[in-house]
mmCIF file of C-alpha atoms in Angstrom:
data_model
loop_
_atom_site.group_PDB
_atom_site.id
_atom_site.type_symbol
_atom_site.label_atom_id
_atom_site.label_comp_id
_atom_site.label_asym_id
_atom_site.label_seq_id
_atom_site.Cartn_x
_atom_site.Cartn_y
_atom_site.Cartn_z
ATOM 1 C CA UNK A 1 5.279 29.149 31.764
ATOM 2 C CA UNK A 2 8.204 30.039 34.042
ATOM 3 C CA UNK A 3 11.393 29.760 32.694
ATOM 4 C CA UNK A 4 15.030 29.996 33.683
ATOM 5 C CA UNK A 5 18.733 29.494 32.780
ATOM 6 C CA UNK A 6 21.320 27.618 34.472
ATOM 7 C CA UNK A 7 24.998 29.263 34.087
ATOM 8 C CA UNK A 8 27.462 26.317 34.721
ATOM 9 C CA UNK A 9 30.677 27.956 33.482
ATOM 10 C CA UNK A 10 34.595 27.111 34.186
ATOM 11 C CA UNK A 11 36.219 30.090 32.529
ATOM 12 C CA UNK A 12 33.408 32.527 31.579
ATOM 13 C CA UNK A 13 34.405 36.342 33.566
ATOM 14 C CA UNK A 14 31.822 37.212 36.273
ATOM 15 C CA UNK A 15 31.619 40.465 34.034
ATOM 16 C CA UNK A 16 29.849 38.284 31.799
ATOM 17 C CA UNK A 17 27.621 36.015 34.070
ATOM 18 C CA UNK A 18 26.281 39.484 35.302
ATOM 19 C CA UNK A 19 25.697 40.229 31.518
ATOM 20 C CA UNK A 20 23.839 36.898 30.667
ATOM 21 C CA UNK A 21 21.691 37.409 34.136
ATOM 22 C CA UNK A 22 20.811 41.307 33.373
ATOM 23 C CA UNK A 23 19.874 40.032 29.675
ATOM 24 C CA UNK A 24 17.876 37.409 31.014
ATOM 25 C CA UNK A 25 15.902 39.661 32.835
ATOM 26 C CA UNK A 26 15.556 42.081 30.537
ATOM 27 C CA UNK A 27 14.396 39.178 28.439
ATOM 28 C CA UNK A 28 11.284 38.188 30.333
ATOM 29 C CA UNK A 29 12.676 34.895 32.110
ATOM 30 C CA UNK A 30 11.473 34.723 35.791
ATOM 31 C CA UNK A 31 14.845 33.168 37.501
ATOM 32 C CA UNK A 32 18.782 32.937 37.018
ATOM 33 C CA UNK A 33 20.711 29.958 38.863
ATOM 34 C CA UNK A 34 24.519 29.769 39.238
ATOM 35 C CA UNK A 35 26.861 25.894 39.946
ATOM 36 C CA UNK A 36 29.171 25.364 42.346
ATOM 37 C CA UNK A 37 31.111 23.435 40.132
ATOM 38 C CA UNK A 38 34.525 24.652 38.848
ATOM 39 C CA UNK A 39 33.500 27.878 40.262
ATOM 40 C CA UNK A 40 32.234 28.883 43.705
ATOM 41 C CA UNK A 41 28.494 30.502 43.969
ATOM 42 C CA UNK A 42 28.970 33.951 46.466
ATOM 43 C CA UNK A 43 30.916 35.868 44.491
ATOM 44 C CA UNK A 44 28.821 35.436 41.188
ATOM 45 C CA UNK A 45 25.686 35.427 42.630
ATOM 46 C CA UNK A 46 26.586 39.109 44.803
ATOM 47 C CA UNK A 47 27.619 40.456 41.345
ATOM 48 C CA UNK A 48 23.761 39.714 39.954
ATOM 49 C CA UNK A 49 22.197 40.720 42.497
ATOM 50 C CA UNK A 50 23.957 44.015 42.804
ATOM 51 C CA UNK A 51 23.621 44.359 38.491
ATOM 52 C CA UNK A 52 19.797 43.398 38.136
ATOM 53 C CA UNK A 53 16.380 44.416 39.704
ATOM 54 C CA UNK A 54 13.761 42.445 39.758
ATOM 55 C CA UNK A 55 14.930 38.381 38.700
ATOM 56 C CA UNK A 56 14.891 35.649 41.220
ATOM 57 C CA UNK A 57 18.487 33.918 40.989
ATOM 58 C CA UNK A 58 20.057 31.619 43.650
ATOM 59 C CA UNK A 59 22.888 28.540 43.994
ATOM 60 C CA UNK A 60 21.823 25.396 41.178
ATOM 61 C CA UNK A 61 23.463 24.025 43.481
ATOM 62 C CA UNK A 62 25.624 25.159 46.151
ATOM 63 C CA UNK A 63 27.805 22.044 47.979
ATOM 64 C CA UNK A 64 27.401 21.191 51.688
ATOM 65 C CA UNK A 65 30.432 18.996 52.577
ATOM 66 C CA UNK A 66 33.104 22.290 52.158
ATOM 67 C CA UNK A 67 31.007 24.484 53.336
ATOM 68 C CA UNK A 68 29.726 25.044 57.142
ATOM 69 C CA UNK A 69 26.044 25.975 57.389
ATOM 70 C CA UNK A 70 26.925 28.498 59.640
ATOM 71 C CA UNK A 71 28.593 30.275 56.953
ATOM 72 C CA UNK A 72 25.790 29.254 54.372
ATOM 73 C CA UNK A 73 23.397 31.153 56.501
ATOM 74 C CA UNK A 74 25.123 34.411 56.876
ATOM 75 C CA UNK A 75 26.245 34.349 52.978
ATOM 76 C CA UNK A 76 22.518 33.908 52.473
ATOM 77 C CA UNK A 77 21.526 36.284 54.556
ATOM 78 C CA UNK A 78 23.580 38.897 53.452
ATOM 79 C CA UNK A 79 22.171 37.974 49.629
ATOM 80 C CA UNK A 80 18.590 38.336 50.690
ATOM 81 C CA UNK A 81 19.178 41.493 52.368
ATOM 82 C CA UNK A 82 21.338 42.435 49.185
ATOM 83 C CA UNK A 83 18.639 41.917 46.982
ATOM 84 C CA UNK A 84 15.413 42.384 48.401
ATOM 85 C CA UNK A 85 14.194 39.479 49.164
ATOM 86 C CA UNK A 86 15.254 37.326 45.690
ATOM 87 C CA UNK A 87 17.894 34.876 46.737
ATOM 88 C CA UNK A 88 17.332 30.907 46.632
ATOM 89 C CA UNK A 89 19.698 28.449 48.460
ATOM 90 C CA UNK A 90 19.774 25.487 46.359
ATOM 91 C CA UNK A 91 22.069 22.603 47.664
ATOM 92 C CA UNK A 92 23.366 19.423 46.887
ATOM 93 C CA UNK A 93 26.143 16.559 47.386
ATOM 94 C CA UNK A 94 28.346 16.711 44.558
ATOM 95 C CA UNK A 95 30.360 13.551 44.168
ATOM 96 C CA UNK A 96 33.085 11.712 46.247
ATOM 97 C CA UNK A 97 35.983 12.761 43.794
ATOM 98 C CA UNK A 98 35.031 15.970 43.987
ATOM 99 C CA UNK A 99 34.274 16.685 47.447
ATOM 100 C CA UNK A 100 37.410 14.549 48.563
ATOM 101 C CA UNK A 101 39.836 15.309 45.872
ATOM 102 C CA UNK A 102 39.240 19.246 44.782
ATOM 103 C CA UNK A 103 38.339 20.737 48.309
ATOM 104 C CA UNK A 104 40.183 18.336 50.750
ATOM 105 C CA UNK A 105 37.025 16.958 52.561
ATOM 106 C CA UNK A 106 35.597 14.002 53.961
ATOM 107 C CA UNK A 107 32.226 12.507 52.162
ATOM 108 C CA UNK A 108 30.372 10.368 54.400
ATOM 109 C CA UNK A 109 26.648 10.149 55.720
ATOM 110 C CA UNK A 110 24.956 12.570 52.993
ATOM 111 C CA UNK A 111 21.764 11.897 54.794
ATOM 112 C CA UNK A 112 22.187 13.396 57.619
ATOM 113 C CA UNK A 113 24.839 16.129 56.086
ATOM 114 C CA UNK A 114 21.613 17.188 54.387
ATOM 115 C CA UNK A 115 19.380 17.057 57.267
ATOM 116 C CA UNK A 116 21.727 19.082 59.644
ATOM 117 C CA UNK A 117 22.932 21.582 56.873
ATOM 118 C CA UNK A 118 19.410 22.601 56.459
ATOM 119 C CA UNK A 119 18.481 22.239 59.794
ATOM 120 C CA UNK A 120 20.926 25.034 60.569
ATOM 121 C CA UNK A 121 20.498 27.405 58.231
ATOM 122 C CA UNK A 122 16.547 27.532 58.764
ATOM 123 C CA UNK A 123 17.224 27.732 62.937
ATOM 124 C CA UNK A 124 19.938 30.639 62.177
ATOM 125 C CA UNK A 125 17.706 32.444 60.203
ATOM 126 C CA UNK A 126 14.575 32.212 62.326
ATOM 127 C CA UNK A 127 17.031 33.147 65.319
ATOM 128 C CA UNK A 128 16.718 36.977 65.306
ATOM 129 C CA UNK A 129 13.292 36.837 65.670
ATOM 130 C CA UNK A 130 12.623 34.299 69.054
ATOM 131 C CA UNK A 131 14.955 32.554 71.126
ATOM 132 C CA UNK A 132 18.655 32.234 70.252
ATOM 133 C CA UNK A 133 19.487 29.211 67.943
ATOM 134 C CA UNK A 134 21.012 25.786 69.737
ATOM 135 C CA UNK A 135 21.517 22.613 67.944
ATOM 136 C CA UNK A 136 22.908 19.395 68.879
ATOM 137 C CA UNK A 137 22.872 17.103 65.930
ATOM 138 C CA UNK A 138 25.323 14.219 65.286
ATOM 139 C CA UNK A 139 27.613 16.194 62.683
ATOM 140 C CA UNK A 140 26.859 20.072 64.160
ATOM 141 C CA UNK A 141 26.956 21.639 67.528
ATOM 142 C CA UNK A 142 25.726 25.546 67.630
ATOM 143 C CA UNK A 143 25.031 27.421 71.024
ATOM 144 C CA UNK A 144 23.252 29.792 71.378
ATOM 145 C CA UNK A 145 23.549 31.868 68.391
ATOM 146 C CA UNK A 146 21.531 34.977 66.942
ATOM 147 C CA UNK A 147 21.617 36.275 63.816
ATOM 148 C CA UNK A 148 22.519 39.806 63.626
ATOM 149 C CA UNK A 149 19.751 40.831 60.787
ATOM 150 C CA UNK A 150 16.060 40.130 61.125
ATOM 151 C CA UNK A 151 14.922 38.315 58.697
ATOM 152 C CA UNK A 152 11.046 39.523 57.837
ATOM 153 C CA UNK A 153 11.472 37.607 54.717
ATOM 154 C CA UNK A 154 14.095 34.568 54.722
ATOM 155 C CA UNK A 155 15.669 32.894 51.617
ATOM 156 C CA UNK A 156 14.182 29.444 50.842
ATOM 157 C CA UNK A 157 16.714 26.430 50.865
ATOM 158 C CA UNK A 158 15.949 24.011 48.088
ATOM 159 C CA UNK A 159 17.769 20.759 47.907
ATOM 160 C CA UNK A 160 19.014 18.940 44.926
ATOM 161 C CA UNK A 161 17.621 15.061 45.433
ATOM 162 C CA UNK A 162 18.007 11.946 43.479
ATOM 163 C CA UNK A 163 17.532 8.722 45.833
ATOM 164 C CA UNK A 164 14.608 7.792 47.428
ATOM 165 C CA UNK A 165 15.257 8.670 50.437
ATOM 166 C CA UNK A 166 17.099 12.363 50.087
ATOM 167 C CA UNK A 167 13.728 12.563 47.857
ATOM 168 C CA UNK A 168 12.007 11.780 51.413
ATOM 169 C CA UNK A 169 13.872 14.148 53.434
ATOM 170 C CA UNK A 170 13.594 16.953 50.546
ATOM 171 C CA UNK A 171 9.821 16.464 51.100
ATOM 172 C CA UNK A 172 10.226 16.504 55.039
ATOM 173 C CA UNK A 173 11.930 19.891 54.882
ATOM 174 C CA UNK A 174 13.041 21.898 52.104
ATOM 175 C CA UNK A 175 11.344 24.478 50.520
ATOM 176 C CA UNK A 176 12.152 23.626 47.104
ATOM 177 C CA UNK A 177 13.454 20.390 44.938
ATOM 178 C CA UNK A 178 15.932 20.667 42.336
ATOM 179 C CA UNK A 179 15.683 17.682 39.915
ATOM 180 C CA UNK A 180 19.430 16.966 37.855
ATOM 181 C CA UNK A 181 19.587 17.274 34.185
ATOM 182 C CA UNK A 182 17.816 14.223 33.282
ATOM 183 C CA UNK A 183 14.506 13.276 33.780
ATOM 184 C CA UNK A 184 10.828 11.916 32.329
ATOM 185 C CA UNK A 185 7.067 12.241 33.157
ATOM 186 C CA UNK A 186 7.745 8.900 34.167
ATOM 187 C CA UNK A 187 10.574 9.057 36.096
ATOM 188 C CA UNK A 188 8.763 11.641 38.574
ATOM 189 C CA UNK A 189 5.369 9.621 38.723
ATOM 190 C CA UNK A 190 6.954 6.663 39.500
ATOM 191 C CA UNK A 191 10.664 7.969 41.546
ATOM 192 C CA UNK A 192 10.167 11.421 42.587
ATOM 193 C CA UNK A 193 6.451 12.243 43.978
ATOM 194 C CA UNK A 194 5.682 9.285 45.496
ATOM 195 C CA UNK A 195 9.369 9.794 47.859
ATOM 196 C CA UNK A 196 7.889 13.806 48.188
ATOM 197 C CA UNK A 197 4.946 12.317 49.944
ATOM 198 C CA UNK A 198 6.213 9.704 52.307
ATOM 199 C CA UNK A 199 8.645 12.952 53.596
ATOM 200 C CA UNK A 200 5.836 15.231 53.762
ATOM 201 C CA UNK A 201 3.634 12.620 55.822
ATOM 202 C CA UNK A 202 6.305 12.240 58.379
ATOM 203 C CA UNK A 203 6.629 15.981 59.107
ATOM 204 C CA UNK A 204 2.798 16.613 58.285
ATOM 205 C CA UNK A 205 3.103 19.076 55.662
ATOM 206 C CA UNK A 206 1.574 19.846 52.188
ATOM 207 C CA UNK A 207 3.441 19.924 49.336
ATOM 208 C CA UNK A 208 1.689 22.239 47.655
ATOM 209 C CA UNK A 209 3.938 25.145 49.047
ATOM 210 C CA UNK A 210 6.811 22.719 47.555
ATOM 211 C CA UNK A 211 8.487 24.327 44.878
ATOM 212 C CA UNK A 212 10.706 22.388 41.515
ATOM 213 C CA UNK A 213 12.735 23.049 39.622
ATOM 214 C CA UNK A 214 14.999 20.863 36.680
ATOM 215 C CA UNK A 215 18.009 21.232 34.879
ATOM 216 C CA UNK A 216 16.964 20.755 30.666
ATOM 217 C CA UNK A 217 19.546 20.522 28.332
ATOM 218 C CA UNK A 218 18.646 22.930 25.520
ATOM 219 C CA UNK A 219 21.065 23.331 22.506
ATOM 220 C CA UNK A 220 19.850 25.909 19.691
ATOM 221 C CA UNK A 221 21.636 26.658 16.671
ATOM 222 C CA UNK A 222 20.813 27.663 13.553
ATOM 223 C CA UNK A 223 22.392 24.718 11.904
ATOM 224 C CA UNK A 224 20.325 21.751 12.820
ATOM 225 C CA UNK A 225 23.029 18.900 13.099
ATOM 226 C CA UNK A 226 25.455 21.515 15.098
ATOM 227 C CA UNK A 227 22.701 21.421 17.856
ATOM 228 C CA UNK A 228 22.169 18.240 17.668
ATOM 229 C CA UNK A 229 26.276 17.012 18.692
ATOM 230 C CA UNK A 230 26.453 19.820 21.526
ATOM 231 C CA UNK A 231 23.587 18.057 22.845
ATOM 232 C CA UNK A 232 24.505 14.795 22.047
ATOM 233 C CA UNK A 233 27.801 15.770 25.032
ATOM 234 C CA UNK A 234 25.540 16.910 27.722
ATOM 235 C CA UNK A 235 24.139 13.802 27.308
ATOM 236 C CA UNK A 236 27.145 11.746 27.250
ATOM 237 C CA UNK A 237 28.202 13.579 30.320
ATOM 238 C CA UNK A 238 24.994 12.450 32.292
ATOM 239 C CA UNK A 239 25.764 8.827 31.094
ATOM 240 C CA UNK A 240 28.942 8.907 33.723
ATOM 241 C CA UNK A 241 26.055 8.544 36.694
ATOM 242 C CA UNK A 242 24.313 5.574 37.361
ATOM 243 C CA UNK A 243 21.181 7.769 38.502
ATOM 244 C CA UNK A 244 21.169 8.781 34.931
ATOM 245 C CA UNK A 245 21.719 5.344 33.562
ATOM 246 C CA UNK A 246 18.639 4.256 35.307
ATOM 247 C CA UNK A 247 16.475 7.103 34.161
ATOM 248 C CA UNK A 248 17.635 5.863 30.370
ATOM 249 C CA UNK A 249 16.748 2.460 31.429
ATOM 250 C CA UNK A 250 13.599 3.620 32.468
ATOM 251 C CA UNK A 251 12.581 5.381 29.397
ATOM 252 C CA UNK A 252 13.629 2.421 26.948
ATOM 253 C CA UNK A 253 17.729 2.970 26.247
ATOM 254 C CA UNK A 254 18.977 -0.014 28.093
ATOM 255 C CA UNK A 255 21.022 -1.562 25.250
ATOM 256 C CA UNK A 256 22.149 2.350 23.944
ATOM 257 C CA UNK A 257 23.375 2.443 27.849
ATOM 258 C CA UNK A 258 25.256 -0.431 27.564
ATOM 259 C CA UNK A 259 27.456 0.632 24.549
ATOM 260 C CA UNK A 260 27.572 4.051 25.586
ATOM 261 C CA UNK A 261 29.318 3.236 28.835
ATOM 262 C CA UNK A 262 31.499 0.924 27.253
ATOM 263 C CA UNK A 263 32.805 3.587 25.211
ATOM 264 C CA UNK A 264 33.181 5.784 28.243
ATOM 265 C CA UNK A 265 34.944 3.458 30.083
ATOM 266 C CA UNK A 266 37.395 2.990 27.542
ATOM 267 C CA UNK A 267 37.190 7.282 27.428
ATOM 268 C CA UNK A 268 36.904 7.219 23.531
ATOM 269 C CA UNK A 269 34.007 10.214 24.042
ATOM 270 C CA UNK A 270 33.999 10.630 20.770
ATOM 271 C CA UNK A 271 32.779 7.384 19.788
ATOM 272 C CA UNK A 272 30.092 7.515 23.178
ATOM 273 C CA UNK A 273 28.872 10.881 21.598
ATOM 274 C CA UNK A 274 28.351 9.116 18.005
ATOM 275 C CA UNK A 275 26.441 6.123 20.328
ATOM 276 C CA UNK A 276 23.859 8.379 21.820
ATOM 277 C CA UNK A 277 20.953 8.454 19.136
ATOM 278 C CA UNK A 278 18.849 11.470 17.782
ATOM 279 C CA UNK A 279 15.914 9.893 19.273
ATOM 280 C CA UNK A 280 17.374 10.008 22.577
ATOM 281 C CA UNK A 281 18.639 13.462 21.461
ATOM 282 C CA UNK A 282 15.029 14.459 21.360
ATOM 283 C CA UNK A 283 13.455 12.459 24.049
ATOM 284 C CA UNK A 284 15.335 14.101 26.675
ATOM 285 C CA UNK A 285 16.522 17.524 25.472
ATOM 286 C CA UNK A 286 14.848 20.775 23.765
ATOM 287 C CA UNK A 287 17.386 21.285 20.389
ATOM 288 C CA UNK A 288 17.102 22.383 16.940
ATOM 289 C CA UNK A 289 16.822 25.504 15.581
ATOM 290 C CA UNK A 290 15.082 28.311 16.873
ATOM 291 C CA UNK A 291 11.771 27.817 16.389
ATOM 292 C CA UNK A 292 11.698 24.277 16.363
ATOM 293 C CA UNK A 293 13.053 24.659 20.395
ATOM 294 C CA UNK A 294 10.134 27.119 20.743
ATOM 295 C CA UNK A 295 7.448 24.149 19.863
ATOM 296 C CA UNK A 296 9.577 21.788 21.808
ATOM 297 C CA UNK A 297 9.573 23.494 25.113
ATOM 298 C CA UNK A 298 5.968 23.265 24.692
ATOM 299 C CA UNK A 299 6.038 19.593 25.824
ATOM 300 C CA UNK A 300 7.495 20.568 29.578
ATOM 301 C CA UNK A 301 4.266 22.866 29.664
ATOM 302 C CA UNK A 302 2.801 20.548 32.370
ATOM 303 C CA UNK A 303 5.589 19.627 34.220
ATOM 304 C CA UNK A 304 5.666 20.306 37.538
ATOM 305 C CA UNK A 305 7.784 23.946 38.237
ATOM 306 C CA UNK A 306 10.122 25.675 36.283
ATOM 307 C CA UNK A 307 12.973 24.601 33.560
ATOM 308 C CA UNK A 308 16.461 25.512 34.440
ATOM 309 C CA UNK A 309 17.942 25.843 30.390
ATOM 310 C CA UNK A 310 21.454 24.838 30.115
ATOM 311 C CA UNK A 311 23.816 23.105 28.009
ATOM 312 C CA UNK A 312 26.747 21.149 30.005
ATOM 313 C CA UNK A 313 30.375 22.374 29.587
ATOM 314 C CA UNK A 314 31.361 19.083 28.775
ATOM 315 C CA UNK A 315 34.101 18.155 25.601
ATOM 316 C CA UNK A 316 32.257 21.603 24.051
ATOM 317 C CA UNK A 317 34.159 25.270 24.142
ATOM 318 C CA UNK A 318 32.789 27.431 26.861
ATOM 319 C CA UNK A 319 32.245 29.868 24.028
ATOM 320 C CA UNK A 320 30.085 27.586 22.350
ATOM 321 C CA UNK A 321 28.471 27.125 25.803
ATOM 322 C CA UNK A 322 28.002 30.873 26.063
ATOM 323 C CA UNK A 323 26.939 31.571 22.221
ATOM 324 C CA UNK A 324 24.020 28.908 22.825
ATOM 325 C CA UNK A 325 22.732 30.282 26.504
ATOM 326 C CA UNK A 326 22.643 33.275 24.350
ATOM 327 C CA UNK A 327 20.530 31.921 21.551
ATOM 328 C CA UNK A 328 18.544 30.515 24.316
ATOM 329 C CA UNK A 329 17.927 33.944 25.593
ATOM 330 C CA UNK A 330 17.382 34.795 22.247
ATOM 331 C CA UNK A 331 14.868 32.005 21.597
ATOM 332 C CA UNK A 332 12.382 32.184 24.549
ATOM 333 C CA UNK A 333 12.397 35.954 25.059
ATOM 334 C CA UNK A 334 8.757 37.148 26.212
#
């Protein structure tokens, strides 16, 4: 079984990103991802590639509304050629506060924002090799532009997708799907493939090339009940989203939903934390001690693609975020 971590780190030094990613190479796991959220993805993700060998690593997920694909392209680009050939360009949305509020931008048709953004950066990268690139879409206008580096092997885009229909244009054109934090056997038999396929028949591809990944909150510790409350916050923290609500919903937690944003709303976390259950503890996320998260990751074993590990920054010390990435290191080393 494939497995990866997801870094998704505020304060953490890029000295010590480079550190977890070199470990988890050294450690057996097959792929390293890095968030654009409080932090931006080039910098960190230049510093692994230049510190490790052989891992694949890449953005989990890099935002499109601040950044011009243009620019996405060449910084991708410039990784791939930086690292032989191991660089994936996840991307994604964010949200409207963020987007609007931390990097001055306008949010507005995400559709087509997707649809363009990768449009771009697979027509810049294919444009060493034929004709020079032009592009006249609704949001982007590019004439005739080359890349300067030939690209015999070009970086995959993968797009973060929760909707039906960004799940329909993920299957229309991106290389890979990255699936959020939360999710259930159900939830892609019944949301996610079915979406894959109605993109795929519209640009008459096969999805078997189509690679997944998903974002599993995994807490370890050697004291059982510790695990249990850092998970019990990444969970909270998914609450916030209604996507997330519904995939509760979905899988049975309607009424623990209900109370759960209530509490929320009224931002007494605390008490939201105390609401989510053990069960759901353990429907959704791989915790416990050591070896019980061994046996547990077992259930993902036929799941579609490959577990990102992580444990949200979210009302829990970055340290204790870092001590528990390291754990999982620890835990699942082959």
């Amino acid at each position: 079984m494939d497995l990866s971590i997801w870094l998704i780190t505020q304060k953490t030094p890029i000295s010590k990103v480079t550190e977890l990613a070199q470990k988890a190479e050294g450690n057996g796991f097959d792929a390293v991802w890095f968030a654009e959220a409080w932090r931006e993805t080039i910098v960190p993700l230049t510093a692994i590639a230049m510190k490790t060998n052989t891992i694949k690593f890449g953005s989990g997920v890099g935002q499109i509304f601040p950044n011009n694909p243009t620019t996405l392209a060449l910084q991708g680009i410039n990784l791939q050629e930086l690292s032989n050939g191991r660089f994936v360009m996840g991307l994604g949305l964010s949200t409207p506060f963020v987007v609007e509020n931390w990097y001055g931008s306008h949010y507005g048709r995400p559709l087509r924002q997707m649809r363009e953004s990768i449009e771009v950066i697979q027509g810049i990268q294919a444009s060493e090799s034929g004709n020079r690139f032009s592009y006249d879409g609704e949001l982007f206008k590019i004439k005739k532009y080359k890349s300067p580096v030939k690209m015999e092997n070009p970086f995959p885009v993968y797009m973060a997708a929760i909707g039906p229909k960004m799940l329909q244009l993920a299957g229309e054109i991106a290389d890979g799907l990255v699936i959020g934090a939360l999710h259930s056997p159900r939830y892609l038999e019944e949301n996610v493939f079915p979406n894959l396929k109605i993109g795929a028949e519209r640009s008459g591809r096969d999805l078997t090339n189509l690679q997944m990944i998903y974002g599993q909150i995994c807490s370890i510790s050697h004291n059982k009940k510790e695990a249990y409350d850092r998970a019990r916050k990444s969970i909270m923290y998914t609450a916030q989203y209604p996507h997330y609500q519904r995939v509760m919903q979905q899988e049975g937690f309607s009424e623990e939903v209900k109370v759960i944003n209530q509490a929320i709303e009224q931002r007494d976390y605390e008490k939201a934390a105390n609401l989510i259950t053990d069960k759901m503890v353990e429907h959704f996320t791989i915790t416990g001690e050591p070896d019980e998260c061994r046996e547990k990751l077992q259930k993902y074993q036929d799941y579609p693609g490959m577990p990102m590990l992580t444990l949200i920054p979210f009302r829990v010390s970055e340290d204790e975020v870092i001590q528990n990435m390291e754990l999982i290191l620890e835990t699942f080393k082959k």
